[in-house]
PDB file of C-alpha atoms in Angstrom:
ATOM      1  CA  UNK A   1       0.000   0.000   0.000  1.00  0.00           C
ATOM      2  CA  UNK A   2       1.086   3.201  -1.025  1.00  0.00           C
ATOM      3  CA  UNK A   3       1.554   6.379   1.850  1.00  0.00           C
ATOM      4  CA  UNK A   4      -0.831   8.095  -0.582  1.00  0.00           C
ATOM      5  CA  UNK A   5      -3.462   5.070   0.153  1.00  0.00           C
ATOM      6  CA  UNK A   6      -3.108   5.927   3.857  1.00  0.00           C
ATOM      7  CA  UNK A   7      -5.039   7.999   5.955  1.00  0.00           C
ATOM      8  CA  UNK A   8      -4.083  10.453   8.960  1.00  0.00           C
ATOM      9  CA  UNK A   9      -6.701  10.222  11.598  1.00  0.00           C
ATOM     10  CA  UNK A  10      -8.387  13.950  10.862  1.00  0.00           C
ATOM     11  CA  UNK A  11      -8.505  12.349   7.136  1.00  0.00           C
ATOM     12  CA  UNK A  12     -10.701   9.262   8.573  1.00  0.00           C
ATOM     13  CA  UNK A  13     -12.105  10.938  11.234  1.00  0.00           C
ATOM     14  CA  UNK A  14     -13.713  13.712   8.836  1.00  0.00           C
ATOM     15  CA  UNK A  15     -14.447  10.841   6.109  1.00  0.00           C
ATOM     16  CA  UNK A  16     -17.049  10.000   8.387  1.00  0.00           C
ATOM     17  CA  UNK A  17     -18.059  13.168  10.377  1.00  0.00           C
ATOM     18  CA  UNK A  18     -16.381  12.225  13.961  1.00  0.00           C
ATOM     19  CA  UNK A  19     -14.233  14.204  16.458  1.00  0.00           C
ATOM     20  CA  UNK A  20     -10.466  12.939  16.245  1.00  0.00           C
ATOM     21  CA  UNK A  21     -10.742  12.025  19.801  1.00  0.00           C
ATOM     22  CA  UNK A  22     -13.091   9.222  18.856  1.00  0.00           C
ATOM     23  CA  UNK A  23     -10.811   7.581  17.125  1.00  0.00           C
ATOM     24  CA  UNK A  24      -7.964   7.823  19.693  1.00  0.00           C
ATOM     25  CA  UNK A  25     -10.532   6.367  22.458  1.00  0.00           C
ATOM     26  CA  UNK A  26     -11.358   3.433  19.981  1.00  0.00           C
ATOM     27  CA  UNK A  27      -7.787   2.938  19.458  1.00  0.00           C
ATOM     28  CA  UNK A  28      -7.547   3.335  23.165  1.00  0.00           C
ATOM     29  CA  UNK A  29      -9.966  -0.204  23.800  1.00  0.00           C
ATOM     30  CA  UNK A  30      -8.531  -2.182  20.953  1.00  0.00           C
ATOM     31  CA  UNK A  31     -11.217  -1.154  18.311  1.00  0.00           C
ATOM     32  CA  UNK A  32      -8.883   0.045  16.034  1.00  0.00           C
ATOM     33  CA  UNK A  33      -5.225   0.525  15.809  1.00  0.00           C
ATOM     34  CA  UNK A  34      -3.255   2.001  12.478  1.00  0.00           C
ATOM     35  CA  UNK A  35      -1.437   0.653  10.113  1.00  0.00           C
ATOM     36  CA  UNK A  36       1.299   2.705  11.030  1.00  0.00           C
ATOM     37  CA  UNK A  37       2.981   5.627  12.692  1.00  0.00           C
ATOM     38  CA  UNK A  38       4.542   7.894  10.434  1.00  0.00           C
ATOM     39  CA  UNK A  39       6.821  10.875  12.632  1.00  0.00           C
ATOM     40  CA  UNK A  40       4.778   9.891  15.280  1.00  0.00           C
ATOM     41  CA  UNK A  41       1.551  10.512  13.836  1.00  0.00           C
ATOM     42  CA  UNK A  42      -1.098   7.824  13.517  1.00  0.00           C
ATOM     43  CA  UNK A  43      -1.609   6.341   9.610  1.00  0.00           C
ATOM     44  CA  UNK A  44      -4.278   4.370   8.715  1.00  0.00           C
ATOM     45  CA  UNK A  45      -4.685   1.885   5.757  1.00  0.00           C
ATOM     46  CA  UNK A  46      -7.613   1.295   3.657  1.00  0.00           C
ATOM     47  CA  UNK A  47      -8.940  -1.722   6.025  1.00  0.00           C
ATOM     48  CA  UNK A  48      -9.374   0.632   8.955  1.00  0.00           C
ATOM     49  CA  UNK A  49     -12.434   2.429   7.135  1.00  0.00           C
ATOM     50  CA  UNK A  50     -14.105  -1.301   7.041  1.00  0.00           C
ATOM     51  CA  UNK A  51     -13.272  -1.755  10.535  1.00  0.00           C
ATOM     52  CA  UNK A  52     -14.736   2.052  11.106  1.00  0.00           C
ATOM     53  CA  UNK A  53     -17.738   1.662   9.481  1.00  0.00           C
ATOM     54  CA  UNK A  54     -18.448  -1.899  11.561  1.00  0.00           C
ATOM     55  CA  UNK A  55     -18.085  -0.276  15.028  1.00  0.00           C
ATOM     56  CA  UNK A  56     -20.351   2.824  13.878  1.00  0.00           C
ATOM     57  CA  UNK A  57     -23.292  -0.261  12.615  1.00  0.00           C
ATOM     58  CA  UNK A  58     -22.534  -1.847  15.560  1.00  0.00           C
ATOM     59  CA  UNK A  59     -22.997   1.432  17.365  1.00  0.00           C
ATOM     60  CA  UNK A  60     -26.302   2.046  15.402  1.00  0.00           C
ATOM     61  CA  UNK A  61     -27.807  -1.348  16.520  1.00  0.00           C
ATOM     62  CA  UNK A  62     -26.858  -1.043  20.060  1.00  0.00           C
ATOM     63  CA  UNK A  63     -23.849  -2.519  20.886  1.00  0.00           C
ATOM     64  CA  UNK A  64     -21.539  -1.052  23.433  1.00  0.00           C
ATOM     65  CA  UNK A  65     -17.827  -0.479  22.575  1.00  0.00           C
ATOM     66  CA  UNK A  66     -16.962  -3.502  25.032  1.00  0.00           C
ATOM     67  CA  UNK A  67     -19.190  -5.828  23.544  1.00  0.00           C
ATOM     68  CA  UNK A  68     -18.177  -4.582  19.664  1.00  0.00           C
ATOM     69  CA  UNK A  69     -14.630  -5.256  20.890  1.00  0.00           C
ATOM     70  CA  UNK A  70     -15.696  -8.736  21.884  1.00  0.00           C
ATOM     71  CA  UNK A  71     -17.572  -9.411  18.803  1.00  0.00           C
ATOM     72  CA  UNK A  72     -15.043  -7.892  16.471  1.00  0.00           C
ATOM     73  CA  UNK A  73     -12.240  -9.584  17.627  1.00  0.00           C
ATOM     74  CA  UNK A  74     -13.340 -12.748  17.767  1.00  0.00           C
ATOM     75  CA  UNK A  75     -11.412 -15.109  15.282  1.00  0.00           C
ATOM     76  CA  UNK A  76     -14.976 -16.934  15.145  1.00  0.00           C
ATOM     77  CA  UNK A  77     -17.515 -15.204  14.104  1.00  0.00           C
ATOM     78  CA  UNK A  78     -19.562 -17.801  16.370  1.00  0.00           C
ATOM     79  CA  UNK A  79     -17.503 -17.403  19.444  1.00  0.00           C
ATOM     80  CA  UNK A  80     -20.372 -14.844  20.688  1.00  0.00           C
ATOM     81  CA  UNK A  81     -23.756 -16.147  19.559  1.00  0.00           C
ATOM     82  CA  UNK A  82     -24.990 -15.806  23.400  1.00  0.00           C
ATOM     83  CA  UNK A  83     -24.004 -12.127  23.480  1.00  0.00           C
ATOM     84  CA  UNK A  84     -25.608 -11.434  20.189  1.00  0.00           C
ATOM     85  CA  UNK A  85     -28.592 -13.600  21.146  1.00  0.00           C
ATOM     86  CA  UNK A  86     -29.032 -11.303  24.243  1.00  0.00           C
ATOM     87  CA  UNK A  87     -28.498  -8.558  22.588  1.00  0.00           C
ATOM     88  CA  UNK A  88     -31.666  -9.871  19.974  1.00  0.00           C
ATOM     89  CA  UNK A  89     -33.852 -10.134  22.680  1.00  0.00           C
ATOM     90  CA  UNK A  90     -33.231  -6.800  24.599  1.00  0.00           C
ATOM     91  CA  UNK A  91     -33.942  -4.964  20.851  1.00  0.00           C
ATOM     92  CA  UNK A  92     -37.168  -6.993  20.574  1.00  0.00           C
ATOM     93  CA  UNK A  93     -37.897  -5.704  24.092  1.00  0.00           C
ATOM     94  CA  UNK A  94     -36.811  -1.649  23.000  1.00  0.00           C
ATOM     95  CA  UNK A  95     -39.152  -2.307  20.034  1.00  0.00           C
ATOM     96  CA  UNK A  96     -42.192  -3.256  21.911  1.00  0.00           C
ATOM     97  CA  UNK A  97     -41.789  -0.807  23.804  1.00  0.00           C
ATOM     98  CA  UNK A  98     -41.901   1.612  21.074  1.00  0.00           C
ATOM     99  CA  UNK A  99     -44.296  -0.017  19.193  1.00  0.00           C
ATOM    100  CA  UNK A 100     -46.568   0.557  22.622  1.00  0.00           C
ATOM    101  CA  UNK A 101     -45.387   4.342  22.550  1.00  0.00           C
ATOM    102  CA  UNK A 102     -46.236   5.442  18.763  1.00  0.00           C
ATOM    103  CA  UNK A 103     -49.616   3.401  19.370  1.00  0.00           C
ATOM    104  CA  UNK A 104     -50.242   5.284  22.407  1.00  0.00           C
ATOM    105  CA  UNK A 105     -49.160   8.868  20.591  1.00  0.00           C
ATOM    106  CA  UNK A 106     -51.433   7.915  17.300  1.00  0.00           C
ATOM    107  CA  UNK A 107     -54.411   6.982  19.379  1.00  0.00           C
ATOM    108  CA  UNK A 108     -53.965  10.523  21.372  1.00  0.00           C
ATOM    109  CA  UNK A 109     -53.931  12.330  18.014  1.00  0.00           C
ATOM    110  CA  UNK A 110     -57.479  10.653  17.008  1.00  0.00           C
ATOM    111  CA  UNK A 111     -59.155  10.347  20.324  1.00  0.00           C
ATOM    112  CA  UNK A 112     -61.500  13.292  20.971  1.00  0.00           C
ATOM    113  CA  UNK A 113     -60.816  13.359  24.135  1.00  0.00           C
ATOM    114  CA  UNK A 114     -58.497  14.793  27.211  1.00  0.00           C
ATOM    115  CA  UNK A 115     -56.029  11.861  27.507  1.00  0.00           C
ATOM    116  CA  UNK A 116     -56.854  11.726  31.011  1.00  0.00           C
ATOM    117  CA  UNK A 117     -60.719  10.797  30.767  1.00  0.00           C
ATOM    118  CA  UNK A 118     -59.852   8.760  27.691  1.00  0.00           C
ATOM    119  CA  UNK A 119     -60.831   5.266  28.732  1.00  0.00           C
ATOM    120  CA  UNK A 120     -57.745   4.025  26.497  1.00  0.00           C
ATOM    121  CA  UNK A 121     -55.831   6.130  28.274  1.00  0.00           C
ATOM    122  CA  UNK A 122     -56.507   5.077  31.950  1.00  0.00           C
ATOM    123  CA  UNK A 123     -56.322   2.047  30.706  1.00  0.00           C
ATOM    124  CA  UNK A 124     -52.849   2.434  29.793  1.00  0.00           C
ATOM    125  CA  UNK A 125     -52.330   4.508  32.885  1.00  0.00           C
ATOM    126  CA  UNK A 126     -53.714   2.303  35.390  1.00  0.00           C
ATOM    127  CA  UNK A 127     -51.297  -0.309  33.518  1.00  0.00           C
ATOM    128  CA  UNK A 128     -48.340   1.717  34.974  1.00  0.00           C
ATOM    129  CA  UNK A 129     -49.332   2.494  38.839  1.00  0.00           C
ATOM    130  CA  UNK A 130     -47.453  -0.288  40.479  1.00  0.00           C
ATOM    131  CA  UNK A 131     -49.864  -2.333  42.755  1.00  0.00           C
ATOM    132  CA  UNK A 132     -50.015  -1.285  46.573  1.00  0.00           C
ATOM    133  CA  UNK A 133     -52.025   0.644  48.586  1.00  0.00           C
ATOM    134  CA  UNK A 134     -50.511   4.813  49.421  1.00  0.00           C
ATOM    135  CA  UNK A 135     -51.117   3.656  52.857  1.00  0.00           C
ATOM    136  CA  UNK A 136     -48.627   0.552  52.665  1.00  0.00           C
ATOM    137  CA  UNK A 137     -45.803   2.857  50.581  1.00  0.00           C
ATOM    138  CA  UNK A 138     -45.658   5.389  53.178  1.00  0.00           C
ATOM    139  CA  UNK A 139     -45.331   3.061  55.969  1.00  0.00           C
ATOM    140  CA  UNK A 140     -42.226   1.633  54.543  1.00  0.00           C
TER     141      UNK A 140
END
């Protein structure tokens, strides 16, 4: 690979609209490392804008840097079904929850009336007040 074919970190940093320090922190955990230092300063090859754009999907579905580190480094891509399994089942628990919300904001739009003598509504309110008397909660 040529120097020209290499990147300094502003370079790959503003190729995809992050801060510099980004970067360094990524390189920090393991995420990332370059290709090579050049006078000190950090040079990147071509495979490090794969390796960017992963972490920033894996950022976009949820993953933490510590589990995208995990995944990512894995020689297996297999080695961490359980983590992505969990990971599965917490986004199918985010998206029920915000299938709940829009159908709760969409039925507030069409409903004629006040949300709070809505029957929907106190349905959905009544839903939230955990069980227990006042009495009982301030005794504790």
């Amino acid at each position: 690979m040529k120097s020209s074919e290499e990147l300094t970190i502003g370079e790959l940093a503003d190729r995809f609209g992050l801060a510099t320090h980004v970067l360094r922190h990524w390189e920090s955990v393991g995420l990332i490392e370059p290709a090579r230092r050049a006078g000190g300063r950090r040079r990147y090859g071509q495979d490090a804008l794969v390796r960017v754009a992963l972490i920033l999907m894996g950022k976009e579905a949820g993953l933490g840097l510590r589990e995208l580190s995990a995944v990512l480094s894995a020689p297996d891509p297999m080695d961490h079904r359980d983590l992505l399994r969990r990971h599965v089942a917490a986004l199918e628990q985010r998206i029920a929850r915000a299938r709940a919300a829009k159908d709760l904001v969409e039925h507030a739009l069409a409903c004629p009336h006040r949300f709070a003598e809505c029957a929907h509504a106190r349905e959905q309110i009544a839903a939230r007040i955990p069980p227990g008397s006042t009495d009982e909660r301030l005794r504790a």
